[in-house]
Coordinates of C-alpha atoms in Angstrom, one line a residue:
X684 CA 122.9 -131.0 132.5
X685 CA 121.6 -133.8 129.9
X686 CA 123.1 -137.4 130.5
X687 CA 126.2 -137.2 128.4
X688 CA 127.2 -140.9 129.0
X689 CA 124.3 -142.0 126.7
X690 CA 125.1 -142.6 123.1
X691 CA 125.0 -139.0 121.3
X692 CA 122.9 -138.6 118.5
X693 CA 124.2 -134.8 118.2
X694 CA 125.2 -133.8 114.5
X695 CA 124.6 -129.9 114.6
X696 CA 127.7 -127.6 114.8
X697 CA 129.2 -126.0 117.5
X698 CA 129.5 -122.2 118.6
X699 CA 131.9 -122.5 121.3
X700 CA 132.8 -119.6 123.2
X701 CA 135.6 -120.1 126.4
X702 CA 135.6 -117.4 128.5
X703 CA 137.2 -116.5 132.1
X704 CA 137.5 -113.4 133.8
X705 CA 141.4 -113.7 135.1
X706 CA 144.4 -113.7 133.2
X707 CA 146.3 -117.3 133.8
X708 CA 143.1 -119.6 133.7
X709 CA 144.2 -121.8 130.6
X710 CA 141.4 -120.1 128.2
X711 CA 143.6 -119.8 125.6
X712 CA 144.7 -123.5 125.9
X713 CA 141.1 -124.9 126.0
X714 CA 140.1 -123.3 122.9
X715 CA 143.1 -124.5 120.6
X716 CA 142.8 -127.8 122.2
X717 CA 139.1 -128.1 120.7
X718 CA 140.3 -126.5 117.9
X719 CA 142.8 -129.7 117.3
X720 CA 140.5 -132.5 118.9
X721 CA 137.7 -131.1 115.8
X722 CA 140.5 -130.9 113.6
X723 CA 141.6 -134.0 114.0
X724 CA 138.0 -135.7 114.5
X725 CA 137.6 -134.2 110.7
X726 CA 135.6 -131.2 111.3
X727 CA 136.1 -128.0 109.9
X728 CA 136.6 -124.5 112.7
X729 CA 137.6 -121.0 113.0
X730 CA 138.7 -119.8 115.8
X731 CA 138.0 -116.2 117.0
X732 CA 140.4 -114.1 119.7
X733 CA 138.6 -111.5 121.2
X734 CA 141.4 -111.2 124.4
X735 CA 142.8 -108.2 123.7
X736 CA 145.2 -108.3 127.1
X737 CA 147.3 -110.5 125.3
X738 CA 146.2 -111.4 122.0
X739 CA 148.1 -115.2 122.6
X740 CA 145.3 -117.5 120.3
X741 CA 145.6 -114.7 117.1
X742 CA 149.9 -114.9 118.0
X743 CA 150.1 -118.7 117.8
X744 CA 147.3 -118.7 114.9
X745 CA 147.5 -117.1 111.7
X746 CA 143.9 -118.0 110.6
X747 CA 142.4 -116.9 114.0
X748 CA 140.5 -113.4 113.0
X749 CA 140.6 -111.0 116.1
X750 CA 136.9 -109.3 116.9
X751 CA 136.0 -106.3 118.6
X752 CA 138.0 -103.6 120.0
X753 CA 137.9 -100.6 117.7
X754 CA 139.1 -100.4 114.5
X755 CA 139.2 -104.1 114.3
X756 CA 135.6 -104.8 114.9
X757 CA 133.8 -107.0 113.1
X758 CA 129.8 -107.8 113.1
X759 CA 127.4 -110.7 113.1
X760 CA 126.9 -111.1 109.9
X761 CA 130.6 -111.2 109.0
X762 CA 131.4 -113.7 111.7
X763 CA 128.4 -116.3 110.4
X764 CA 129.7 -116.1 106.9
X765 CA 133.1 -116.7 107.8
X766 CA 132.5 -119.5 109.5
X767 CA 129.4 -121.0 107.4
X768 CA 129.0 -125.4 107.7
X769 CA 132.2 -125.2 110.9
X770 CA 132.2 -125.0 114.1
X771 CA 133.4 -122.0 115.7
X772 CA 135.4 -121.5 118.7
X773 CA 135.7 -118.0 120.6
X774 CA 138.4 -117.2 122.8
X775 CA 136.6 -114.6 125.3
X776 CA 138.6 -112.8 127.9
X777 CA 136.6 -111.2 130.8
X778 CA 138.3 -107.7 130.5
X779 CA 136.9 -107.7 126.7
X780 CA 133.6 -108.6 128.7
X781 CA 134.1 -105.5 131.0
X782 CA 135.6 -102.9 129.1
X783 CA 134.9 -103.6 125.4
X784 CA 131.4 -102.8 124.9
X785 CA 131.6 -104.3 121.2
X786 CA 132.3 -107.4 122.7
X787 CA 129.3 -107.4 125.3
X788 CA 127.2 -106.4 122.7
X789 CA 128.3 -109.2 120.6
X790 CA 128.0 -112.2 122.4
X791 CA 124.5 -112.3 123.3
X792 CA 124.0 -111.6 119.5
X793 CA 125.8 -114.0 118.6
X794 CA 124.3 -116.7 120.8
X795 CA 121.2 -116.1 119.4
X796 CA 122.4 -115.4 115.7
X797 CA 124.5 -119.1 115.9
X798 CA 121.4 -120.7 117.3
X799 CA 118.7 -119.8 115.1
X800 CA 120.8 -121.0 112.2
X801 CA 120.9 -124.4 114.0
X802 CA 124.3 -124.6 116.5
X803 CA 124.5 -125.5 119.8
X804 CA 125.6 -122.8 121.7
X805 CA 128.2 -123.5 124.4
X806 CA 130.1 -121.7 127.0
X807 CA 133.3 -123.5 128.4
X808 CA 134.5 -121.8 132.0
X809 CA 137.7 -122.1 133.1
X810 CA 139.1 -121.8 136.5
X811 CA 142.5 -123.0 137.7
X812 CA 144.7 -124.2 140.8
X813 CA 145.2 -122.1 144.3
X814 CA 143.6 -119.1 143.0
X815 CA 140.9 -118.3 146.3
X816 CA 138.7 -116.3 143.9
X817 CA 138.5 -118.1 141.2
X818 CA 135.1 -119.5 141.7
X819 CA 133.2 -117.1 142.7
X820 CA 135.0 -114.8 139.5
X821 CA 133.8 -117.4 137.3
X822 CA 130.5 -117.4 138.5
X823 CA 130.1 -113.8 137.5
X824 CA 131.4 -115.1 134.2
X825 CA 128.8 -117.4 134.1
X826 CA 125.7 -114.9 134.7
X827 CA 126.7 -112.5 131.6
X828 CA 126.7 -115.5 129.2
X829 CA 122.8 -116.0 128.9
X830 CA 121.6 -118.8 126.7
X831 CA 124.8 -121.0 126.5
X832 CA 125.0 -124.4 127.4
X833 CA 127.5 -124.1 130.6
X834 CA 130.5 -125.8 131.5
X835 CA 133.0 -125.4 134.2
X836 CA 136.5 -127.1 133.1
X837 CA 138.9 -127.5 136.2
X838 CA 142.4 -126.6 135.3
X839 CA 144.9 -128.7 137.2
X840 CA 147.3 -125.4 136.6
X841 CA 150.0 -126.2 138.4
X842 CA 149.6 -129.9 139.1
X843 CA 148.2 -130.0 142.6
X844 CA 144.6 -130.7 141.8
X845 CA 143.8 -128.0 144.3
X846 CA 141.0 -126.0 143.9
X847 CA 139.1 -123.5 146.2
X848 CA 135.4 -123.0 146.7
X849 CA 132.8 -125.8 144.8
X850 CA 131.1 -125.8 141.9
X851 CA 128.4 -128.3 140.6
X852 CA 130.1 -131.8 140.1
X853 CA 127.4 -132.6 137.2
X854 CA 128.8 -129.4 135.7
X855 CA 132.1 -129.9 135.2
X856 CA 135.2 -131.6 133.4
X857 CA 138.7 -131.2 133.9
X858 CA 141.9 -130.8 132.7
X859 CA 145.2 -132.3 133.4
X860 CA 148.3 -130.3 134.1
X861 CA 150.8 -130.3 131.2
X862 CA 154.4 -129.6 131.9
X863 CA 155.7 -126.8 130.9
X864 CA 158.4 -128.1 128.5
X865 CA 155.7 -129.6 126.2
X866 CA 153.7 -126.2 126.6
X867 CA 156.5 -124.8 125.1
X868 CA 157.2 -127.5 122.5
X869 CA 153.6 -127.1 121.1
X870 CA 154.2 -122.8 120.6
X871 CA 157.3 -122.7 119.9
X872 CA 157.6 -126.0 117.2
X873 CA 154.6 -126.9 116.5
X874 CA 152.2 -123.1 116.7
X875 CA 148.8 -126.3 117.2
X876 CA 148.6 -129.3 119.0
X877 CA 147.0 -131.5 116.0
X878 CA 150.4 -131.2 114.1
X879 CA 152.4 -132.2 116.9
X880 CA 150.0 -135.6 116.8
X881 CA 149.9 -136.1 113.1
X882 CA 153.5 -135.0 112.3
X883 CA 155.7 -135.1 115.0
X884 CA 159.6 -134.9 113.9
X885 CA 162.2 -136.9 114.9
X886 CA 163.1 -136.8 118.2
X887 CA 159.9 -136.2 119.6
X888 CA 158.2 -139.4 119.6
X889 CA 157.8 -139.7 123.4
X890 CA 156.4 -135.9 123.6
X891 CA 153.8 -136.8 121.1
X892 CA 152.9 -139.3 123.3
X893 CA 152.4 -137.7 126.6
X894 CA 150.5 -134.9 124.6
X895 CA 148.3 -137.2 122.9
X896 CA 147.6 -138.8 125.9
X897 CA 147.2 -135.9 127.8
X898 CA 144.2 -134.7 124.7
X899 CA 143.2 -137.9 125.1
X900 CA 141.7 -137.7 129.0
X901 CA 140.2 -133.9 127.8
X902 CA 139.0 -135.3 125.1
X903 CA 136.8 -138.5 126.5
X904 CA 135.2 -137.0 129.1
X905 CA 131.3 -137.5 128.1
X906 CA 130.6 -133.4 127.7
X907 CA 133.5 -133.1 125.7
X908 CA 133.4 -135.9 123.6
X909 CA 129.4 -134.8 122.9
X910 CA 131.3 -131.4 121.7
X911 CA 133.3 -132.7 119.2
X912 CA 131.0 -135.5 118.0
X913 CA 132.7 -138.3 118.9
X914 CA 135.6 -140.3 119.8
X915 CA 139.3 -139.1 118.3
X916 CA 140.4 -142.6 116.7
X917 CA 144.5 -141.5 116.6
X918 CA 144.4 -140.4 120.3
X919 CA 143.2 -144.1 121.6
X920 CA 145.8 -145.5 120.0
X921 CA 148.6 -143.3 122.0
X922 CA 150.1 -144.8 125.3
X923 CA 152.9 -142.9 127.0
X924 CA 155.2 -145.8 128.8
X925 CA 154.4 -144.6 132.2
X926 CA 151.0 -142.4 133.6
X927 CA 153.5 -139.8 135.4
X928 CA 156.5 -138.7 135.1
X929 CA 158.1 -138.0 138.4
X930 CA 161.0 -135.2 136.9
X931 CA 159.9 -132.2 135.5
X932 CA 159.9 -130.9 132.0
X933 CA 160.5 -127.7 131.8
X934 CA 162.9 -126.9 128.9
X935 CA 162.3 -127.6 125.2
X936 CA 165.3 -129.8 125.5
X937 CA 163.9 -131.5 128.1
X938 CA 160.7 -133.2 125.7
X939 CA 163.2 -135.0 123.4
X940 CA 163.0 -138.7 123.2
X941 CA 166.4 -138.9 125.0
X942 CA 165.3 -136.8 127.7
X943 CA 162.2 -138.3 128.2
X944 CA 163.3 -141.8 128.4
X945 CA 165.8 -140.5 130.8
X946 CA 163.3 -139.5 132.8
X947 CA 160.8 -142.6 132.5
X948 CA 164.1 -144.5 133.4
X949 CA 164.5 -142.3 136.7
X950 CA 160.9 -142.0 137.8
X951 CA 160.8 -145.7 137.3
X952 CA 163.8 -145.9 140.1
X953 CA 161.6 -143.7 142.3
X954 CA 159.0 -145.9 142.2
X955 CA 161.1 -148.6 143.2
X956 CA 162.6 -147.1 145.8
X957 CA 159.1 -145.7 147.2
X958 CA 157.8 -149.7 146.9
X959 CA 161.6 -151.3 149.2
X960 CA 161.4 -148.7 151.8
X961 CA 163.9 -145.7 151.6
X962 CA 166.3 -147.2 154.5
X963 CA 169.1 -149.1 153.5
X964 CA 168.0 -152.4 153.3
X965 CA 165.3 -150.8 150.6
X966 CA 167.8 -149.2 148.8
X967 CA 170.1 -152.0 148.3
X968 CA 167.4 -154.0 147.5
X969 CA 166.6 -151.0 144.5
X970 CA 170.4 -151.6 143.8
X971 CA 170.9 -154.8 143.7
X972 CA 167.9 -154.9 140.6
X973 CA 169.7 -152.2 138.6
X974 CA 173.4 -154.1 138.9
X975 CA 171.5 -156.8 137.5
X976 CA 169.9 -155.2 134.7
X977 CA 166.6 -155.7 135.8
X978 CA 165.7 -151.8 136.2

């Protein structure tokens, strides 16, 4: 892979295509998080949703254009004009791969189409937490998708950072684990993640903020960054009050500002109590600081 930590120098467009070959890998999440980190770098994209097991990018996004499958196929040519001077961004599920033959057809002509009219072509590969097969089903992924750039993206799932098999270490970026309450924030309130960072509404503040920074360590990672063309001014200015927060957000009302200071407030106390010792002494110690209003 070329030294992404040097300067980039890259100005063509984009033909993005994220693909896995397992429902629950976070494909659908990678490619309307580029979407927002080109949308708010400035550049223009269209997103395409060729998953037909669950349709979930053209749900959430009334401008993405479904492709293949039947009646609703649509060709080369119609795809380049659509998305003429933008990057585009396809949202490839491996059952389309394996069962739509408009799609399998597709891709490679599209690969070649996008990058004789100048793009880079790229293919972003998912595979998430505790799932024993998922490197090895990726890998199959991998060998269909001929002439792409490559990319594995680690998706920290279910927050345990553990992954089975390896895959090349120069190959890959991650992804942190977002909780599910702000998951739910950004579909159900939201429909993008770029709106939630550029107008958030009252009350949510503190979600913006562990969002952004969340976009924020996708988003600087040297690959990445050489993606979107840069680095996304209004997400190095967000700073959440605290890295992690120890209580889980899993309810929409759990990412208001009141709820989430609530919970900075608690997992601070945690980390107290962690630093004294959890044994009496410790946790009069932890006490003693919060009767005196220093926690």
């Amino acid at each position: 892979m070329q030294n992404y930590n040097q300067p980039s120098s890259l100005t063509s467009l984009v033909f993005l295509v994220v693909a896995a070959n397992a429902g629950g890998e976070g494909k659908t999440t990678i490619a309307k998080l580029i979407q927002a980190l080109w949308r708010l770098f400035g550049s223009p994209v269209h997103l395409f949703d060729s998953d037909a097991g669950n349709w979930s990018a053209s749900a959430t996004d009334p401008e993405a254009i479904p492709v293949g499958w039947g009646v609703q196929t649509i060709k080369v040519p119609e795809i380049l004009a659509a998305t003429k001077g933008k990057n585009a961004i396809m949202d490839l599920g491996g059952n389309a791969l394996a069962s739509a033959r408009e799609i399998a057809n597709l891709v490679p002509a599209l690969q070649k189409a996008y990058s004789d009219a100048g793009y880079r072509t790229i293919a972003l590969l998912p595979y998430s937490t505790n799932k024993p097969g998922a490197t090895s089903s990726i890998k199959d992924v991998k060998d269909e998708l001929i002439g792409f750039e490559k990319c594995y993206v680690k998706v920290n799932r279910d927050g345990s950072a553990h992954y089975y098999g390896n895959l090349p270490a120069d190959d890959t970026v991650s992804i942190g684990h977002l909780k599910p309450g702000f998951q739910t924030l950004i579909m159900d309130e939201y429909k993008s993640f770029d709106a939630l960072i550029s107008e958030p509404k009252d009350n949510h503040g503190l979600a913006r903020a562990y969002i952004g920074q969340w976009m924020h360590d996708f988003a600087k990672q040297p690959f990445i960054k050489s993606i979107i063309g840069g680095e996304i001014a209004i997400l190095r200015g967000i700073n959440a009050p605290r890295r992690n927060l120890r209580f889980n957000v899993a309810r929409l009302e759990q990412t208001t500002d009141d709820a989430l200071w609530e919970n900075v407030k608690k997992s601070n106390f945690l980390d107290e109590i962690d630093a004294a010792g959890w044994s009496a002494e410790g946790l009069r110690s932890v006490a003693s600081k919060i009767d005196r209003g220093i926690l």
